[in-house]
């Protein structure tokens, strides 16, 4: 059975991890990257059998990059750790990459109910992906919060952004490198109760993220 490391960037997601980690298929070896959590994210992750990596540089990109570097399997998956995704929906993405059908498989969010994806975040996402499709002929419709690819190939891209611009820098780099992309619809659920969004949960969060996107656009 092909194993794949699953990197979960987490900041204060302890309540979410309690519901999420038991649902992760055995195919995946979980690496929780914690940087700056004030709750017991790290303890909960360890108790539920995950490997915990502590990253001192704040930021989504810093957390994801630290997880990819700490990973050892040939394949790596990345997914938010807030309970908004179903980990078993990673399996068809992994199958696309291990079978050689794609160099990277990405998830395209489909809200399961109203209000899951704030209008300002959805608008920002639609704008940036439309821009990238037109500008560099990118082959995706979401900034891919869920994705699977080969670990070494990802590291070889030499991504620099350590904040929220990371996924946009990634999409640009794979498009320019000619990677074959497969895209799957994935259910987007409300994040776990007792946790809060660090990105799109507020207009200011979305604006900060948009600024980070702007910094990586070439
Ligand atoms: N380690 C770490 N994880 C982060 C940071 N910012 C966001 N995350 C994680 O990245 C994922 C996406 O962030 P989230 O707040 O859910 O963004 P949203 O879904 O757009 O509201 C979640 O698992 C967060 O815990 C950060 O600075 N450090
Ligand atoms: Mg989220």
PDB file of C-alpha atoms and ligand atoms in Angstrom:
ATOM      1  CA  UNK A   1       0.000   0.000   0.000  1.00  0.00           C
ATOM      2  CA  UNK A   2       1.453   3.369  -1.049  1.00  0.00           C
ATOM      3  CA  UNK A   3       1.952   5.567   1.969  1.00  0.00           C
ATOM      4  CA  UNK A   4       1.689   9.285   1.775  1.00  0.00           C
ATOM      5  CA  UNK A   5       2.538  11.903   4.384  1.00  0.00           C
ATOM      6  CA  UNK A   6      -0.379  14.216   5.176  1.00  0.00           C
ATOM      7  CA  UNK A   7       0.711  17.693   6.289  1.00  0.00           C
ATOM      8  CA  UNK A   8      -1.832  19.592   8.401  1.00  0.00           C
ATOM      9  CA  UNK A   9      -0.841  23.208   9.103  1.00  0.00           C
ATOM     10  CA  UNK A  10      -2.533  24.000  12.396  1.00  0.00           C
ATOM     11  CA  UNK A  11      -2.869  27.082  14.539  1.00  0.00           C
ATOM     12  CA  UNK A  12      -5.204  26.566  17.504  1.00  0.00           C
ATOM     13  CA  UNK A  13      -7.100  23.620  15.989  1.00  0.00           C
ATOM     14  CA  UNK A  14      -7.225  21.249  18.985  1.00  0.00           C
ATOM     15  CA  UNK A  15     -11.050  20.824  18.928  1.00  0.00           C
ATOM     16  CA  UNK A  16     -10.907  20.203  15.162  1.00  0.00           C
ATOM     17  CA  UNK A  17      -8.131  17.608  15.372  1.00  0.00           C
ATOM     18  CA  UNK A  18     -10.151  15.524  17.866  1.00  0.00           C
ATOM     19  CA  UNK A  19     -12.791  14.961  15.186  1.00  0.00           C
ATOM     20  CA  UNK A  20     -10.478  14.930  12.168  1.00  0.00           C
ATOM     21  CA  UNK A  21      -7.509  12.675  13.038  1.00  0.00           C
ATOM     22  CA  UNK A  22      -9.573   9.516  13.773  1.00  0.00           C
ATOM     23  CA  UNK A  23     -11.107   9.860  10.264  1.00  0.00           C
ATOM     24  CA  UNK A  24      -7.796   9.976   8.372  1.00  0.00           C
ATOM     25  CA  UNK A  25      -7.389   6.806   6.219  1.00  0.00           C
ATOM     26  CA  UNK A  26      -4.458   4.528   7.214  1.00  0.00           C
ATOM     27  CA  UNK A  27      -2.796   5.325   3.860  1.00  0.00           C
ATOM     28  CA  UNK A  28      -1.694   8.657   5.332  1.00  0.00           C
ATOM     29  CA  UNK A  29       0.953   9.321   7.989  1.00  0.00           C
ATOM     30  CA  UNK A  30      -0.113  12.581   9.623  1.00  0.00           C
ATOM     31  CA  UNK A  31       2.285  15.449  10.310  1.00  0.00           C
ATOM     32  CA  UNK A  32       0.705  18.301  12.278  1.00  0.00           C
ATOM     33  CA  UNK A  33       2.714  21.501  11.921  1.00  0.00           C
ATOM     34  CA  UNK A  34       2.098  23.791  14.817  1.00  0.00           C
ATOM     35  CA  UNK A  35       3.358  27.302  14.952  1.00  0.00           C
ATOM     36  CA  UNK A  36       2.167  29.578  17.645  1.00  0.00           C
ATOM     37  CA  UNK A  37      -0.881  27.682  18.870  1.00  0.00           C
ATOM     38  CA  UNK A  38      -1.987  28.809  22.330  1.00  0.00           C
ATOM     39  CA  UNK A  39      -4.336  25.842  22.797  1.00  0.00           C
ATOM     40  CA  UNK A  40      -3.298  22.174  23.161  1.00  0.00           C
ATOM     41  CA  UNK A  41      -3.087  21.495  19.410  1.00  0.00           C
ATOM     42  CA  UNK A  42       0.282  19.710  19.772  1.00  0.00           C
ATOM     43  CA  UNK A  43      -0.764  17.517  22.710  1.00  0.00           C
ATOM     44  CA  UNK A  44      -4.044  16.492  21.074  1.00  0.00           C
ATOM     45  CA  UNK A  45      -2.212  15.686  17.845  1.00  0.00           C
ATOM     46  CA  UNK A  46       0.354  13.490  19.636  1.00  0.00           C
ATOM     47  CA  UNK A  47      -2.334  11.723  21.688  1.00  0.00           C
ATOM     48  CA  UNK A  48      -4.111  10.830  18.437  1.00  0.00           C
ATOM     49  CA  UNK A  49      -0.943   9.408  16.897  1.00  0.00           C
ATOM     50  CA  UNK A  50       0.187  12.272  14.695  1.00  0.00           C
ATOM     51  CA  UNK A  51       3.776  13.419  14.338  1.00  0.00           C
ATOM     52  CA  UNK A  52       4.086  17.044  15.510  1.00  0.00           C
ATOM     53  CA  UNK A  53       6.508  19.496  13.954  1.00  0.00           C
ATOM     54  CA  UNK A  54       6.953  22.886  15.602  1.00  0.00           C
ATOM     55  CA  UNK A  55       7.683  25.775  13.238  1.00  0.00           C
ATOM     56  CA  UNK A  56       8.785  29.070  14.758  1.00  0.00           C
ATOM     57  CA  UNK A  57       8.217  31.267  11.684  1.00  0.00           C
ATOM     58  CA  UNK A  58       4.548  32.325  11.747  1.00  0.00           C
ATOM     59  CA  UNK A  59       2.468  31.871   8.627  1.00  0.00           C
ATOM     60  CA  UNK A  60       0.582  29.301   6.581  1.00  0.00           C
ATOM     61  CA  UNK A  61       3.407  28.923   4.048  1.00  0.00           C
ATOM     62  CA  UNK A  62       6.009  28.478   6.782  1.00  0.00           C
ATOM     63  CA  UNK A  63       3.912  25.726   8.372  1.00  0.00           C
ATOM     64  CA  UNK A  64       3.290  23.873   5.108  1.00  0.00           C
ATOM     65  CA  UNK A  65       6.933  24.131   4.028  1.00  0.00           C
ATOM     66  CA  UNK A  66       8.157  22.827   7.390  1.00  0.00           C
ATOM     67  CA  UNK A  67       5.792  19.875   7.018  1.00  0.00           C
ATOM     68  CA  UNK A  68       6.991  19.052   3.505  1.00  0.00           C
ATOM     69  CA  UNK A  69      10.615  19.191   4.670  1.00  0.00           C
ATOM     70  CA  UNK A  70       9.837  16.921   7.649  1.00  0.00           C
ATOM     71  CA  UNK A  71       7.979  14.425   5.455  1.00  0.00           C
ATOM     72  CA  UNK A  72       9.774  11.251   4.299  1.00  0.00           C
ATOM     73  CA  UNK A  73       7.294   9.494   1.980  1.00  0.00           C
ATOM     74  CA  UNK A  74       7.508   9.905  -1.818  1.00  0.00           C
ATOM     75  CA  UNK A  75       4.061  11.505  -1.863  1.00  0.00           C
ATOM     76  CA  UNK A  76       2.768  14.374   0.247  1.00  0.00           C
ATOM     77  CA  UNK A  77      -0.757  15.612   0.790  1.00  0.00           C
ATOM     78  CA  UNK A  78      -1.682  18.958   2.326  1.00  0.00           C
ATOM     79  CA  UNK A  79      -5.064  19.811   3.811  1.00  0.00           C
ATOM     80  CA  UNK A  80      -6.410  22.368   6.302  1.00  0.00           C
ATOM     81  CA  UNK A  81      -6.598  21.015   9.865  1.00  0.00           C
ATOM     82  CA  UNK A  82      -9.788  22.807  10.877  1.00  0.00           C
ATOM     83  CA  UNK A  83     -12.259  20.048  10.127  1.00  0.00           C
ATOM     84  CA  UNK A  84     -13.604  21.696   6.958  1.00  0.00           C
ATOM     85  CA  UNK A  85     -12.484  18.812   4.687  1.00  0.00           C
ATOM     86  CA  UNK A  86     -13.127  15.042   4.581  1.00  0.00           C
ATOM     87  CA  UNK A  87      -9.755  13.259   4.683  1.00  0.00           C
ATOM     88  CA  UNK A  88     -11.066  10.283   2.706  1.00  0.00           C
ATOM     89  CA  UNK A  89     -11.597  12.652  -0.237  1.00  0.00           C
ATOM     90  CA  UNK A  90      -7.794  12.749  -0.487  1.00  0.00           C
ATOM     91  CA  UNK A  91      -7.743   9.133  -1.747  1.00  0.00           C
ATOM     92  CA  UNK A  92      -8.826   9.820  -5.368  1.00  0.00           C
ATOM     93  CA  UNK A  93      -6.327  12.703  -5.466  1.00  0.00           C
ATOM     94  CA  UNK A  94      -3.525  10.381  -4.314  1.00  0.00           C
ATOM     95  CA  UNK A  95      -4.604   7.740  -6.856  1.00  0.00           C
ATOM     96  CA  UNK A  96      -4.253  10.258  -9.715  1.00  0.00           C
ATOM     97  CA  UNK A  97      -0.659  11.022  -8.740  1.00  0.00           C
ATOM     98  CA  UNK A  98       0.520   7.491  -7.835  1.00  0.00           C
ATOM     99  CA  UNK A  99      -0.961   6.129 -11.104  1.00  0.00           C
ATOM    100  CA  UNK A 100       0.923   8.774 -13.091  1.00  0.00           C
ATOM    101  CA  UNK A 101      -2.262  10.375 -14.481  1.00  0.00           C
ATOM    102  CA  UNK A 102      -1.285  13.715 -12.936  1.00  0.00           C
ATOM    103  CA  UNK A 103       1.738  15.465 -11.403  1.00  0.00           C
ATOM    104  CA  UNK A 104      -0.513  17.161  -8.865  1.00  0.00           C
ATOM    105  CA  UNK A 105      -4.118  16.564  -7.856  1.00  0.00           C
ATOM    106  CA  UNK A 106      -6.055  19.407  -6.269  1.00  0.00           C
ATOM    107  CA  UNK A 107      -9.386  19.827  -4.539  1.00  0.00           C
ATOM    108  CA  UNK A 108     -12.010  22.315  -5.678  1.00  0.00           C
ATOM    109  CA  UNK A 109     -14.198  23.409  -2.742  1.00  0.00           C
ATOM    110  CA  UNK A 110     -17.956  22.806  -2.948  1.00  0.00           C
ATOM    111  CA  UNK A 111     -19.737  24.261   0.076  1.00  0.00           C
ATOM    112  CA  UNK A 112     -22.039  21.721   1.708  1.00  0.00           C
ATOM    113  CA  UNK A 113     -24.275  24.473   3.113  1.00  0.00           C
ATOM    114  CA  UNK A 114     -24.806  28.238   2.989  1.00  0.00           C
ATOM    115  CA  UNK A 115     -22.376  30.432   4.907  1.00  0.00           C
ATOM    116  CA  UNK A 116     -19.487  27.948   4.981  1.00  0.00           C
ATOM    117  CA  UNK A 117     -17.427  30.085   2.584  1.00  0.00           C
ATOM    118  CA  UNK A 118     -17.775  33.818   3.291  1.00  0.00           C
ATOM    119  CA  UNK A 119     -18.710  35.892   0.186  1.00  0.00           C
ATOM    120  CA  UNK A 120     -15.542  38.043   0.401  1.00  0.00           C
ATOM    121  CA  UNK A 121     -13.294  34.954   0.521  1.00  0.00           C
ATOM    122  CA  UNK A 122     -15.175  33.263  -2.341  1.00  0.00           C
ATOM    123  CA  UNK A 123     -14.967  36.491  -4.377  1.00  0.00           C
ATOM    124  CA  UNK A 124     -11.238  36.816  -3.689  1.00  0.00           C
ATOM    125  CA  UNK A 125     -10.670  33.178  -4.649  1.00  0.00           C
ATOM    126  CA  UNK A 126     -12.698  33.496  -7.860  1.00  0.00           C
ATOM    127  CA  UNK A 127     -10.836  36.675  -8.837  1.00  0.00           C
ATOM    128  CA  UNK A 128      -7.342  35.309  -8.291  1.00  0.00           C
ATOM    129  CA  UNK A 129      -7.996  31.956 -10.005  1.00  0.00           C
ATOM    130  CA  UNK A 130      -9.736  33.616 -12.977  1.00  0.00           C
ATOM    131  CA  UNK A 131      -6.784  35.973 -13.282  1.00  0.00           C
ATOM    132  CA  UNK A 132      -4.272  33.104 -13.212  1.00  0.00           C
ATOM    133  CA  UNK A 133      -6.273  31.030 -15.727  1.00  0.00           C
ATOM    134  CA  UNK A 134      -6.347  33.964 -18.144  1.00  0.00           C
ATOM    135  CA  UNK A 135      -2.789  35.203 -17.480  1.00  0.00           C
ATOM    136  CA  UNK A 136      -0.812  31.957 -17.415  1.00  0.00           C
ATOM    137  CA  UNK A 137      -3.430  29.445 -18.557  1.00  0.00           C
ATOM    138  CA  UNK A 138      -3.588  27.862 -15.101  1.00  0.00           C
ATOM    139  CA  UNK A 139      -5.632  24.657 -15.019  1.00  0.00           C
ATOM    140  CA  UNK A 140      -7.485  25.049 -11.689  1.00  0.00           C
ATOM    141  CA  UNK A 141     -10.544  26.801 -10.247  1.00  0.00           C
ATOM    142  CA  UNK A 142      -9.563  27.038  -6.574  1.00  0.00           C
ATOM    143  CA  UNK A 143      -6.351  27.882  -4.706  1.00  0.00           C
ATOM    144  CA  UNK A 144      -6.144  24.207  -3.773  1.00  0.00           C
ATOM    145  CA  UNK A 145      -6.322  24.038   0.057  1.00  0.00           C
ATOM    146  CA  UNK A 146      -6.304  20.258  -0.530  1.00  0.00           C
ATOM    147  CA  UNK A 147      -3.567  18.855  -2.784  1.00  0.00           C
ATOM    148  CA  UNK A 148      -1.354  15.820  -3.388  1.00  0.00           C
ATOM    149  CA  UNK A 149       1.921  15.540  -5.336  1.00  0.00           C
ATOM    150  CA  UNK A 150       5.424  14.058  -5.195  1.00  0.00           C
ATOM    151  CA  UNK A 151       7.434  15.448  -2.280  1.00  0.00           C
ATOM    152  CA  UNK A 152      10.797  15.975  -4.002  1.00  0.00           C
ATOM    153  CA  UNK A 153       9.219  17.571  -7.085  1.00  0.00           C
ATOM    154  CA  UNK A 154       7.439  20.058  -4.799  1.00  0.00           C
ATOM    155  CA  UNK A 155      10.644  20.924  -2.931  1.00  0.00           C
ATOM    156  CA  UNK A 156      12.463  21.325  -6.259  1.00  0.00           C
ATOM    157  CA  UNK A 157      10.067  24.154  -7.146  1.00  0.00           C
ATOM    158  CA  UNK A 158      11.860  26.223  -4.475  1.00  0.00           C
ATOM    159  CA  UNK A 159       8.753  28.077  -3.251  1.00  0.00           C
ATOM    160  CA  UNK A 160       9.673  31.135  -1.169  1.00  0.00           C
ATOM    161  CA  UNK A 161       6.445  32.535   0.303  1.00  0.00           C
ATOM    162  CA  UNK A 162       5.898  31.642   3.958  1.00  0.00           C
ATOM    163  CA  UNK A 163       2.577  33.402   4.411  1.00  0.00           C
ATOM    164  CA  UNK A 164      -0.797  33.052   2.698  1.00  0.00           C
ATOM    165  CA  UNK A 165       0.666  33.700  -0.754  1.00  0.00           C
ATOM    166  CA  UNK A 166       2.151  30.173  -0.718  1.00  0.00           C
ATOM    167  CA  UNK A 167      -0.710  28.380  -2.530  1.00  0.00           C
ATOM    168  CA  UNK A 168      -0.805  31.033  -5.268  1.00  0.00           C
ATOM    169  CA  UNK A 169       2.989  30.868  -5.710  1.00  0.00           C
ATOM    170  CA  UNK A 170       2.613  27.088  -5.961  1.00  0.00           C
ATOM    171  CA  UNK A 171      -0.092  27.274  -8.645  1.00  0.00           C
ATOM    172  CA  UNK A 172       2.017  29.697 -10.682  1.00  0.00           C
ATOM    173  CA  UNK A 173       5.146  27.540 -10.363  1.00  0.00           C
ATOM    174  CA  UNK A 174       3.447  24.266 -11.376  1.00  0.00           C
ATOM    175  CA  UNK A 175       1.740  25.950 -14.314  1.00  0.00           C
ATOM    176  CA  UNK A 176       5.041  27.384 -15.553  1.00  0.00           C
ATOM    177  CA  UNK A 177       6.750  24.024 -14.972  1.00  0.00           C
ATOM    178  CA  UNK A 178       4.095  22.318 -17.115  1.00  0.00           C
ATOM    179  CA  UNK A 179       2.805  19.979 -14.411  1.00  0.00           C
ATOM    180  CA  UNK A 180      -0.291  17.945 -15.343  1.00  0.00           C
ATOM    181  CA  UNK A 181      -3.081  18.965 -12.945  1.00  0.00           C
ATOM    182  CA  UNK A 182      -6.162  16.924 -12.014  1.00  0.00           C
ATOM    183  CA  UNK A 183      -8.955  18.665 -10.134  1.00  0.00           C
ATOM    184  CA  UNK A 184     -11.627  17.002  -7.977  1.00  0.00           C
ATOM    185  CA  UNK A 185     -14.650  18.532  -6.298  1.00  0.00           C
ATOM    186  CA  UNK A 186     -14.286  18.284  -2.519  1.00  0.00           C
ATOM    187  CA  UNK A 187     -16.905  18.999   0.136  1.00  0.00           C
ATOM    188  CA  UNK A 188     -16.264  22.178   2.123  1.00  0.00           C
ATOM    189  CA  UNK A 189     -17.772  21.981   5.600  1.00  0.00           C
ATOM    190  CA  UNK A 190     -18.002  24.561   8.388  1.00  0.00           C
ATOM    191  CA  UNK A 191     -14.806  24.538  10.427  1.00  0.00           C
ATOM    192  CA  UNK A 192     -15.011  22.680  13.753  1.00  0.00           C
ATOM    193  CA  UNK A 193     -16.952  24.276  16.602  1.00  0.00           C
ATOM    194  CA  UNK A 194     -14.786  26.027  19.160  1.00  0.00           C
ATOM    195  CA  UNK A 195     -12.182  27.108  16.575  1.00  0.00           C
ATOM    196  CA  UNK A 196     -11.803  30.288  14.535  1.00  0.00           C
ATOM    197  CA  UNK A 197     -10.619  31.152  11.049  1.00  0.00           C
ATOM    198  CA  UNK A 198      -7.140  32.702  10.584  1.00  0.00           C
ATOM    199  CA  UNK A 199      -7.778  33.603   6.964  1.00  0.00           C
ATOM    200  CA  UNK A 200     -11.155  34.172   5.381  1.00  0.00           C
ATOM    201  CA  UNK A 201     -13.330  34.305   8.494  1.00  0.00           C
ATOM    202  CA  UNK A 202     -13.223  38.122   8.435  1.00  0.00           C
ATOM    203  CA  UNK A 203     -13.031  40.809   5.744  1.00  0.00           C
ATOM    204  CA  UNK A 204      -9.711  41.979   7.246  1.00  0.00           C
ATOM    205  CA  UNK A 205      -8.447  38.388   7.050  1.00  0.00           C
ATOM    206  CA  UNK A 206      -9.420  38.164   3.404  1.00  0.00           C
ATOM    207  CA  UNK A 207      -7.818  41.549   2.631  1.00  0.00           C
ATOM    208  CA  UNK A 208      -4.588  40.489   4.360  1.00  0.00           C
ATOM    209  CA  UNK A 209      -4.608  37.287   2.325  1.00  0.00           C
ATOM    210  CA  UNK A 210      -5.310  39.206  -0.890  1.00  0.00           C
ATOM    211  CA  UNK A 211      -2.298  41.385  -0.091  1.00  0.00           C
ATOM    212  CA  UNK A 212      -0.168  38.255   0.375  1.00  0.00           C
ATOM    213  CA  UNK A 213      -1.488  36.917  -2.953  1.00  0.00           C
ATOM    214  CA  UNK A 214      -0.539  40.195  -4.625  1.00  0.00           C
ATOM    215  CA  UNK A 215       3.050  39.869  -3.382  1.00  0.00           C
ATOM    216  CA  UNK A 216       3.634  36.558  -5.173  1.00  0.00           C
ATOM    217  CA  UNK A 217       1.907  37.343  -8.478  1.00  0.00           C
ATOM    218  CA  UNK A 218       4.447  37.564 -11.316  1.00  0.00           C
TER     219      UNK A 218
HETATM  220  N1  LIG B   1       0.640  26.494  11.669  1.00  0.00           N
HETATM  221  C1  LIG B   1      -0.088  27.480  11.151  1.00  0.00           C
HETATM  222  N2  LIG B   1      -1.252  27.127  10.586  1.00  0.00           N
HETATM  223  C2  LIG B   1      -1.964  28.123  10.123  1.00  0.00           C
HETATM  224  C3  LIG B   1      -1.575  29.474  10.155  1.00  0.00           C
HETATM  225  N3  LIG B   1      -2.536  30.183   9.620  1.00  0.00           N
HETATM  226  C4  LIG B   1      -3.495  29.302   9.260  1.00  0.00           C
HETATM  227  N4  LIG B   1      -3.139  28.072   9.560  1.00  0.00           N
HETATM  228  C5  LIG B   1      -3.854  26.831   9.338  1.00  0.00           C
HETATM  229  O1  LIG B   1      -4.126  26.778   7.940  1.00  0.00           O
HETATM  230  C6  LIG B   1      -5.398  26.218   7.717  1.00  0.00           C
HETATM  231  C7  LIG B   1      -6.244  27.221   6.932  1.00  0.00           C
HETATM  232  O2  LIG B   1      -6.532  28.321   7.721  1.00  0.00           O
HETATM  233  P1  LIG B   1      -8.050  28.766   8.000  1.00  0.00           P
HETATM  234  O3  LIG B   1      -8.033  29.693   9.148  1.00  0.00           O
HETATM  235  O4  LIG B   1      -8.929  27.573   8.107  1.00  0.00           O
HETATM  236  O5  LIG B   1      -8.404  29.530   6.657  1.00  0.00           O
HETATM  237  P2  LIG B   1      -9.881  29.648   6.029  1.00  0.00           P
HETATM  238  O6  LIG B   1     -10.394  28.278   5.816  1.00  0.00           O
HETATM  239  O7  LIG B   1      -9.618  30.398   4.750  1.00  0.00           O
HETATM  240  O8  LIG B   1     -10.702  30.435   7.005  1.00  0.00           O
HETATM  241  C8  LIG B   1      -5.981  25.879   9.108  1.00  0.00           C
HETATM  242  O9  LIG B   1      -5.702  24.535   9.412  1.00  0.00           O
HETATM  243  C9  LIG B   1      -5.200  26.801  10.041  1.00  0.00           C
HETATM  244  O10 LIG B   1      -5.056  26.318  11.352  1.00  0.00           O
HETATM  245  C10 LIG B   1      -0.325  29.800  10.728  1.00  0.00           C
HETATM  246  O11 LIG B   1       0.102  30.936  10.801  1.00  0.00           O
HETATM  247  N5  LIG B   1       0.383  28.777  11.202  1.00  0.00           N
HETATM  248 MG1  LIG B   2     -10.573  26.823   7.082  1.00  0.00          MG
END
